[in-house]
Amino acid sequence: MADLMKFVQDELVTKKDFPIFGAGDTITVYYEIKEGEKTRTQCFKGVVIQRKGSGNTETFTIRKMSGSVGVERIFPVNMPALQKVEVNQRGKVRRARIYYFRELTGKKAKIREKRR
C-alpha cells in the first residue's frame, strides 16, 4: 500500500517550482478564486508562521494584519489554485514555528531582515 501511495505521489501529482522560504519570511501568494463562472487572481501578503508536513501533505501558514485584526491562512504546497509565490523579505528568526508572533503588537511585531 505504501508503494502505491509513493507511486501516485511521484507520477501523478505535479511539482511546482516555488522559491525557498521559511518561518519569518514575508511572502506574497497569488492564488486563483472562482466566483461562479469567473476566475480571478487574489494575492495574500504576510509573514510565514510555519511550514508543516512533507511531500504532498506539506502546508505553510501565513499571517497578515487586516486593520487591527490578525488573519491567518493555511496553504497546501500542491494546491492547484496556487499560481505564484514571491519572497518579499527574508526574516531572521530563531525558531521554525513562530507562534509567539500572534501576541506581539506594535514595534515588537517587527521581524529583522536577514543580511545577505
mmCIF file of C-alpha atoms in Angstrom:
data_model
loop_
_atom_site.group_PDB
_atom_site.id
_atom_site.type_symbol
_atom_site.label_atom_id
_atom_site.label_comp_id
_atom_site.label_asym_id
_atom_site.label_seq_id
_atom_site.Cartn_x
_atom_site.Cartn_y
_atom_site.Cartn_z
ATOM 1 C CA MET A 1 0.000 0.000 0.000
ATOM 2 C CA ALA A 2 2.835 2.383 0.802
ATOM 3 C CA ASP A 3 4.413 1.675 -2.590
ATOM 4 C CA LEU A 4 1.159 2.559 -4.340
ATOM 5 C CA MET A 5 0.908 5.856 -2.431
ATOM 6 C CA LYS A 6 4.501 6.732 -3.294
ATOM 7 C CA PHE A 7 3.903 5.918 -6.971
ATOM 8 C CA VAL A 8 0.832 8.150 -7.124
ATOM 9 C CA GLN A 9 2.656 10.998 -5.378
ATOM 10 C CA ASP A 10 5.666 10.783 -7.670
ATOM 11 C CA GLU A 11 3.917 10.263 -11.002
ATOM 12 C CA LEU A 12 0.521 11.935 -10.902
ATOM 13 C CA VAL A 13 0.965 14.999 -8.700
ATOM 14 C CA THR A 14 2.589 17.918 -10.491
ATOM 15 C CA LYS A 15 5.503 19.566 -8.731
ATOM 16 C CA LYS A 16 5.539 23.342 -8.565
ATOM 17 C CA ASP A 17 8.764 25.321 -8.503
ATOM 18 C CA PHE A 18 8.423 27.835 -5.697
ATOM 19 C CA PRO A 19 11.320 29.758 -4.158
ATOM 20 C CA ILE A 20 12.744 28.511 -0.878
ATOM 21 C CA PHE A 21 11.170 30.236 2.113
ATOM 22 C CA GLY A 22 10.791 29.564 5.809
ATOM 23 C CA ALA A 23 9.372 30.925 9.032
ATOM 24 C CA GLY A 24 9.804 34.668 9.431
ATOM 25 C CA ASP A 25 9.896 35.410 5.714
ATOM 26 C CA THR A 26 7.416 37.883 4.252
ATOM 27 C CA ILE A 27 5.889 36.401 1.112
ATOM 28 C CA THR A 28 3.118 37.143 -1.347
ATOM 29 C CA VAL A 29 0.989 34.226 -2.525
ATOM 30 C CA TYR A 30 -1.035 34.559 -5.717
ATOM 31 C CA TYR A 31 -3.932 32.134 -5.961
ATOM 32 C CA GLU A 32 -6.965 31.695 -8.153
ATOM 33 C CA ILE A 33 -10.500 32.266 -6.870
ATOM 34 C CA LYS A 34 -13.601 31.057 -8.683
ATOM 35 C CA GLU A 35 -16.741 33.121 -8.290
ATOM 36 C CA GLY A 36 -19.496 31.463 -10.246
ATOM 37 C CA GLU A 37 -18.309 31.336 -13.852
ATOM 38 C CA LYS A 38 -15.478 33.844 -13.428
ATOM 39 C CA THR A 39 -11.995 33.276 -12.071
ATOM 40 C CA ARG A 40 -9.654 35.924 -10.722
ATOM 41 C CA THR A 41 -6.271 36.073 -9.077
ATOM 42 C CA GLN A 42 -6.011 37.266 -5.497
ATOM 43 C CA CYS A 43 -2.858 37.908 -3.522
ATOM 44 C CA PHE A 44 -2.220 37.301 0.169
ATOM 45 C CA LYS A 45 0.852 39.025 1.616
ATOM 46 C CA GLY A 46 2.066 38.216 5.102
ATOM 47 C CA VAL A 47 4.632 36.592 7.355
ATOM 48 C CA VAL A 48 5.177 32.832 7.270
ATOM 49 C CA ILE A 49 4.347 31.423 10.705
ATOM 50 C CA GLN A 50 5.241 27.810 9.961
ATOM 51 C CA ARG A 51 5.890 25.114 7.377
ATOM 52 C CA LYS A 52 4.455 21.749 8.250
ATOM 53 C CA GLY A 53 4.498 18.261 6.739
ATOM 54 C CA SER A 54 6.486 16.858 3.857
ATOM 55 C CA GLY A 55 5.909 15.802 0.275
ATOM 56 C CA ASN A 56 2.347 16.177 -0.936
ATOM 57 C CA THR A 57 0.955 16.947 2.506
ATOM 58 C CA GLU A 58 3.209 19.953 3.111
ATOM 59 C CA THR A 59 1.465 23.167 4.135
ATOM 60 C CA PHE A 60 2.516 26.649 5.180
ATOM 61 C CA THR A 61 0.687 29.202 7.300
ATOM 62 C CA ILE A 62 0.756 32.926 6.564
ATOM 63 C CA ARG A 63 -0.349 35.680 8.941
ATOM 64 C CA LYS A 64 -1.210 39.244 7.968
ATOM 65 C CA MET A 65 -2.833 42.157 9.707
ATOM 66 C CA SER A 66 -6.064 43.395 8.185
ATOM 67 C CA GLY A 67 -6.728 46.631 10.009
ATOM 68 C CA SER A 68 -6.309 45.675 13.652
ATOM 69 C CA VAL A 69 -7.381 42.048 13.150
ATOM 70 C CA GLY A 70 -4.874 39.284 12.506
ATOM 71 C CA VAL A 71 -5.762 36.933 9.652
ATOM 72 C CA GLU A 72 -4.088 33.553 9.143
ATOM 73 C CA ARG A 73 -4.413 31.328 6.124
ATOM 74 C CA ILE A 74 -3.085 27.829 5.556
ATOM 75 C CA PHE A 75 -1.961 26.954 2.027
ATOM 76 C CA PRO A 76 -1.131 23.428 0.845
ATOM 77 C CA VAL A 77 2.010 23.466 -1.302
ATOM 78 C CA ASN A 78 0.401 21.312 -4.002
ATOM 79 C CA MET A 79 -2.859 23.274 -4.176
ATOM 80 C CA PRO A 80 -3.863 23.545 -7.866
ATOM 81 C CA ALA A 81 -5.101 27.116 -7.392
ATOM 82 C CA LEU A 82 -1.660 28.381 -6.326
ATOM 83 C CA GLN A 83 -0.139 30.336 -9.159
ATOM 84 C CA LYS A 84 2.939 32.080 -7.810
ATOM 85 C CA VAL A 85 4.859 32.681 -4.593
ATOM 86 C CA GLU A 86 7.118 35.715 -4.220
ATOM 87 C CA VAL A 87 9.570 36.174 -1.363
ATOM 88 C CA ASN A 88 9.495 39.870 -0.440
ATOM 89 C CA GLN A 89 11.783 39.845 2.602
ATOM 90 C CA ARG A 90 13.857 37.229 4.402
ATOM 91 C CA GLY A 91 13.315 37.278 8.149
ATOM 92 C CA LYS A 92 15.773 36.408 10.887
ATOM 93 C CA VAL A 93 14.049 34.223 13.482
ATOM 94 C CA ARG A 94 15.397 31.530 15.776
ATOM 95 C CA ARG A 95 12.506 29.077 15.602
ATOM 96 C CA ALA A 96 10.827 27.012 12.910
ATOM 97 C CA ARG A 97 7.338 27.876 14.147
ATOM 98 C CA ILE A 98 6.838 31.389 15.414
ATOM 99 C CA TYR A 99 3.516 31.105 17.225
ATOM 100 C CA TYR A 100 4.646 33.786 19.698
ATOM 101 C CA PHE A 101 4.290 36.274 16.815
ATOM 102 C CA ARG A 102 0.496 36.177 17.269
ATOM 103 C CA GLU A 103 0.610 38.006 20.611
ATOM 104 C CA LEU A 104 3.073 40.721 19.567
ATOM 105 C CA THR A 105 1.855 44.186 18.625
ATOM 106 C CA GLY A 106 3.476 47.427 17.550
ATOM 107 C CA LYS A 107 7.248 47.633 17.176
ATOM 108 C CA LYS A 108 7.737 44.249 18.856
ATOM 109 C CA ALA A 109 5.907 42.610 15.962
ATOM 110 C CA LYS A 110 8.728 43.511 13.552
ATOM 111 C CA ILE A 111 10.993 40.783 12.288
ATOM 112 C CA ARG A 112 14.565 41.762 11.483
ATOM 113 C CA GLU A 113 15.726 41.232 7.941
ATOM 114 C CA LYS A 114 18.323 38.569 7.287
ATOM 115 C CA ARG A 115 21.546 40.007 5.915
ATOM 116 C CA ARG A 116 22.788 38.516 2.677
#
